[in-house]
Short mmCIF file of C-alpha atoms and ligand atoms in Angstrom, two decimals:
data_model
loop_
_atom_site.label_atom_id
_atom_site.label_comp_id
_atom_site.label_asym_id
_atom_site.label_seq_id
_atom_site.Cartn_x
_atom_site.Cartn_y
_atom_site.Cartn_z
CA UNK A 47 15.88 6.59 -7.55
CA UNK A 48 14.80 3.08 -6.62
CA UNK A 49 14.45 0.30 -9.18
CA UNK A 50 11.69 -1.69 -10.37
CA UNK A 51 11.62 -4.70 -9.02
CA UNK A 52 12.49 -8.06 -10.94
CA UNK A 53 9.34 -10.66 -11.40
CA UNK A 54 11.11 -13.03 -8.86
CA UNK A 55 11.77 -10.33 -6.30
CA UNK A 56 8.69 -9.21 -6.84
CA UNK A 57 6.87 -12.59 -6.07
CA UNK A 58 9.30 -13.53 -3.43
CA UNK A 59 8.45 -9.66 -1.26
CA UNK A 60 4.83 -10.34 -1.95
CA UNK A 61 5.49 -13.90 -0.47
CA UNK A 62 6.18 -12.44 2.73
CA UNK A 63 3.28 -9.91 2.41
CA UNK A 64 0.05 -11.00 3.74
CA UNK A 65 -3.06 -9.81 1.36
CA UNK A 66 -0.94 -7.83 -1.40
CA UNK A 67 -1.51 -8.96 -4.77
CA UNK A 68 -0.19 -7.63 -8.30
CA UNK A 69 -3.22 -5.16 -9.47
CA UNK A 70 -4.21 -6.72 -12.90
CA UNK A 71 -3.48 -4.00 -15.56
CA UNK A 72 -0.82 -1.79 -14.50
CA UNK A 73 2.17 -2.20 -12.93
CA UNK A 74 0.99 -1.83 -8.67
CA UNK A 75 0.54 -4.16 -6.37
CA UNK A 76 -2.76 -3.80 -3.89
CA UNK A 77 -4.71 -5.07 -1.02
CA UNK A 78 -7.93 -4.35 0.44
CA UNK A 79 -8.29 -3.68 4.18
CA UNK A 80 -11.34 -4.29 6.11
CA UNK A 81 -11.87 -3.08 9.44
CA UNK A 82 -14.56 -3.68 11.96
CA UNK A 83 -16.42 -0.05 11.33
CA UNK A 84 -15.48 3.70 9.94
CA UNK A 85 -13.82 4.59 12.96
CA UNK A 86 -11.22 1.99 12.53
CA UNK A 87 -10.49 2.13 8.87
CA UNK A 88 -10.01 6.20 9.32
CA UNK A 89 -7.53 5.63 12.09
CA UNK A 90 -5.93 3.04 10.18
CA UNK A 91 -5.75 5.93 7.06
CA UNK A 92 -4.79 8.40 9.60
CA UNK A 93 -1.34 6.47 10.69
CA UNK A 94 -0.61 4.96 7.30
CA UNK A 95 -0.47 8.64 5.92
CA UNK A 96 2.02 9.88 8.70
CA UNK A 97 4.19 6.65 7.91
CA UNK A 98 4.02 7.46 3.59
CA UNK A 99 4.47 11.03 4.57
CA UNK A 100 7.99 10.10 6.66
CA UNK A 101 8.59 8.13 4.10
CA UNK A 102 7.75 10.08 1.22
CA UNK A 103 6.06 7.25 -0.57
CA UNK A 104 2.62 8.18 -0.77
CA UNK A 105 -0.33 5.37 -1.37
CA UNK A 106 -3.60 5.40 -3.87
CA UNK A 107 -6.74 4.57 -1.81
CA UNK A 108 -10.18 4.61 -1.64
CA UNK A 109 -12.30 4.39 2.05
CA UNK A 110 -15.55 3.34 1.04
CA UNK A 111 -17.34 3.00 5.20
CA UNK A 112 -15.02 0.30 6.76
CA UNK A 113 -12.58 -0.96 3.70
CA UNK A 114 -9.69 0.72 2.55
CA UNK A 115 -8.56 -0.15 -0.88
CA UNK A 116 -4.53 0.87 -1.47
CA UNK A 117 -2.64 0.46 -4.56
CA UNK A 118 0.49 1.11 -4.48
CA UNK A 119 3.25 1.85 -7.10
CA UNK A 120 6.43 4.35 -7.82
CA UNK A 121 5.20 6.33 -10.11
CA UNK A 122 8.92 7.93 -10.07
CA UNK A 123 9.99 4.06 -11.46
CA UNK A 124 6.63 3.28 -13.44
CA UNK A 125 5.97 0.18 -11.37
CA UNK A 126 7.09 -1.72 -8.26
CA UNK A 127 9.62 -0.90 -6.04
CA UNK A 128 11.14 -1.85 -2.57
CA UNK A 129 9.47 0.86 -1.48
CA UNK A 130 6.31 0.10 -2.62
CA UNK A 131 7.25 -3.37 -0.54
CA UNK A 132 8.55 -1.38 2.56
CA UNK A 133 4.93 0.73 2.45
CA UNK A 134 3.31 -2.63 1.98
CA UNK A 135 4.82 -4.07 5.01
CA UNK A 136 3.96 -0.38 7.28
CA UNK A 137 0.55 -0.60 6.71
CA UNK A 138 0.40 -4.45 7.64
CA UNK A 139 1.76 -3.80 10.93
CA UNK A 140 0.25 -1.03 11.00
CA UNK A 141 -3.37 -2.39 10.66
CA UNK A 142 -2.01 -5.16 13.17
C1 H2B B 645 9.50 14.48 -4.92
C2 H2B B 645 8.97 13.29 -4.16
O1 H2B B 645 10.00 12.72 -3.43
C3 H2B B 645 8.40 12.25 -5.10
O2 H2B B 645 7.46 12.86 -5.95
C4 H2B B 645 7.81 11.07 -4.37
C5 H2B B 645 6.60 11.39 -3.52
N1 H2B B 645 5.78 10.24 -3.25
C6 H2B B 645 5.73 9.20 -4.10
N2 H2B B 645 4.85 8.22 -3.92
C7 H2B B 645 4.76 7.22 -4.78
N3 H2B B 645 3.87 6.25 -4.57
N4 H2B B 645 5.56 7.15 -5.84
C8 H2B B 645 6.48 8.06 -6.10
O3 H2B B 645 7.20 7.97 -7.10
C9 H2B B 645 6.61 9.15 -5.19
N5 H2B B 645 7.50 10.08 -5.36
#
Protein backbone atom coordinates (compact mmCIF):
# COMPACT_ATOMS: atom_id res chain seq x y z
CA UNK A 1 0.00 0.00 0.00
CA UNK A 2 1.55 3.37 -0.75
CA UNK A 3 2.72 5.73 1.98
CA UNK A 4 1.74 9.05 3.03
CA UNK A 5 3.80 11.38 1.94
CA UNK A 6 6.35 13.40 4.21
CA UNK A 7 5.57 17.42 4.55
CA UNK A 8 8.77 18.07 2.43
CA UNK A 9 7.89 15.57 -0.27
CA UNK A 10 4.77 16.71 -0.16
CA UNK A 11 5.66 20.46 -0.83
CA UNK A 12 8.46 19.59 -3.11
CA UNK A 13 5.64 17.18 -5.67
CA UNK A 14 3.24 20.04 -5.32
CA UNK A 15 6.22 22.32 -6.42
CA UNK A 16 6.25 20.74 -9.64
CA UNK A 17 2.38 20.69 -9.85
CA UNK A 18 0.82 23.59 -11.42
CA UNK A 19 -2.62 24.71 -9.49
CA UNK A 20 -2.66 21.84 -6.70
CA UNK A 21 -2.82 23.09 -3.33
CA UNK A 22 -3.16 21.24 0.21
CA UNK A 23 -7.19 21.31 0.83
CA UNK A 24 -7.41 23.17 4.25
CA UNK A 25 -8.96 20.63 6.74
CA UNK A 26 -8.21 17.22 5.79
CA UNK A 27 -5.48 15.60 4.59
CA UNK A 28 -6.03 16.05 0.21
CA UNK A 29 -4.56 18.10 -1.93
CA UNK A 30 -6.95 19.95 -4.77
CA UNK A 31 -7.22 22.16 -7.71
CA UNK A 32 -9.92 23.68 -9.56
CA UNK A 33 -10.11 23.39 -13.36
CA UNK A 34 -11.76 25.81 -15.55
CA UNK A 35 -12.49 25.20 -19.00
CA UNK A 36 -13.79 27.39 -21.74
CA UNK A 37 -17.61 25.82 -21.63
CA UNK A 38 -19.48 22.36 -20.46
CA UNK A 39 -18.39 20.59 -23.34
CA UNK A 40 -14.81 20.90 -22.42
CA UNK A 41 -14.85 20.34 -18.73
CA UNK A 42 -17.04 16.92 -19.47
CA UNK A 43 -14.42 15.73 -21.89
CA UNK A 44 -11.81 16.69 -19.62
CA UNK A 45 -13.95 14.39 -16.74
CA UNK A 46 -14.46 11.86 -19.37
CA UNK A 47 -10.46 11.11 -19.91
CA UNK A 48 -9.42 11.81 -16.35
CA UNK A 49 -11.84 8.91 -15.28
CA UNK A 50 -10.38 6.35 -17.87
CA UNK A 51 -6.78 7.42 -16.58
CA UNK A 52 -8.01 6.93 -12.39
CA UNK A 53 -9.82 3.91 -13.61
CA UNK A 54 -6.28 2.33 -15.23
CA UNK A 55 -4.91 3.46 -12.46
CA UNK A 56 -7.19 2.54 -9.85
CA UNK A 57 -6.90 5.80 -8.03
CA UNK A 58 -10.13 7.30 -8.28
CA UNK A 59 -10.64 11.36 -7.77
CA UNK A 60 -13.48 13.46 -5.64
CA UNK A 61 -15.04 16.12 -7.95
CA UNK A 62 -17.64 18.30 -8.49
CA UNK A 63 -18.60 19.82 -12.36
CA UNK A 64 -20.52 22.73 -11.61
CA UNK A 65 -21.10 24.12 -15.90
CA UNK A 66 -17.39 24.67 -16.98
CA UNK A 67 -15.16 24.07 -13.58
CA UNK A 68 -14.21 20.94 -12.27
CA UNK A 69 -13.26 20.89 -8.67
CA UNK A 70 -10.95 17.51 -7.75
CA UNK A 71 -9.68 16.62 -4.44
CA UNK A 72 -7.72 14.10 -4.24
CA UNK A 73 -6.46 11.77 -1.41
CA UNK A 74 -5.76 7.81 -0.57
CA UNK A 75 -8.26 7.10 1.41
CA UNK A 76 -6.47 3.48 1.63
CA UNK A 77 -3.38 5.76 3.44
CA UNK A 78 -5.68 8.54 5.11
CA UNK A 79 -3.91 11.31 3.25
CA UNK A 80 -1.43 12.02 0.45
CA UNK A 81 0.26 9.76 -1.54
CA UNK A 82 2.49 9.47 -4.74
CA UNK A 83 -0.36 8.48 -6.23
CA UNK A 84 -2.42 11.11 -5.37
CA UNK A 85 0.80 13.14 -7.04
CA UNK A 86 0.93 10.76 -10.14
CA UNK A 87 -3.18 11.49 -10.60
CA UNK A 88 -2.32 15.10 -10.02
CA UNK A 89 0.16 15.21 -12.74
CA UNK A 90 -2.53 12.94 -15.40
CA UNK A 91 -5.05 15.31 -15.18
CA UNK A 92 -2.57 18.35 -15.79
CA UNK A 93 -1.52 16.95 -18.96
CA UNK A 94 -4.42 15.81 -19.42
CA UNK A 95 -6.33 19.19 -19.36
CA UNK A 96 -3.19 20.41 -21.47
C1 LIG B 1 -9.52 -1.92 -3.95
C2 LIG B 1 -9.06 -0.68 -4.67
O1 LIG B 1 -7.81 -0.91 -5.23
C3 LIG B 1 -8.95 0.49 -3.72
O2 LIG B 1 -10.16 0.64 -3.02
C4 LIG B 1 -8.54 1.77 -4.40
C5 LIG B 1 -9.54 2.30 -5.40
N1 LIG B 1 -9.39 3.72 -5.66
C6 LIG B 1 -8.88 4.54 -4.74
N2 LIG B 1 -8.89 5.86 -4.92
C7 LIG B 1 -8.43 6.68 -3.99
N3 LIG B 1 -8.46 8.00 -4.22
N4 LIG B 1 -7.93 6.23 -2.85
C8 LIG B 1 -7.86 4.94 -2.57
O3 LIG B 1 -7.39 4.55 -1.50
C9 LIG B 1 -8.33 4.02 -3.56
N5 LIG B 1 -8.27 2.73 -3.37
Amino acid sequence: MAERLSAEARRQALGGLSGWTDVQGRDAIGKTFVFKDFNEAFGFMTRAALVAEKMDHHPEWRNVYKTVEVVLSTHDAGGVTARDMALAKAMNAIAG
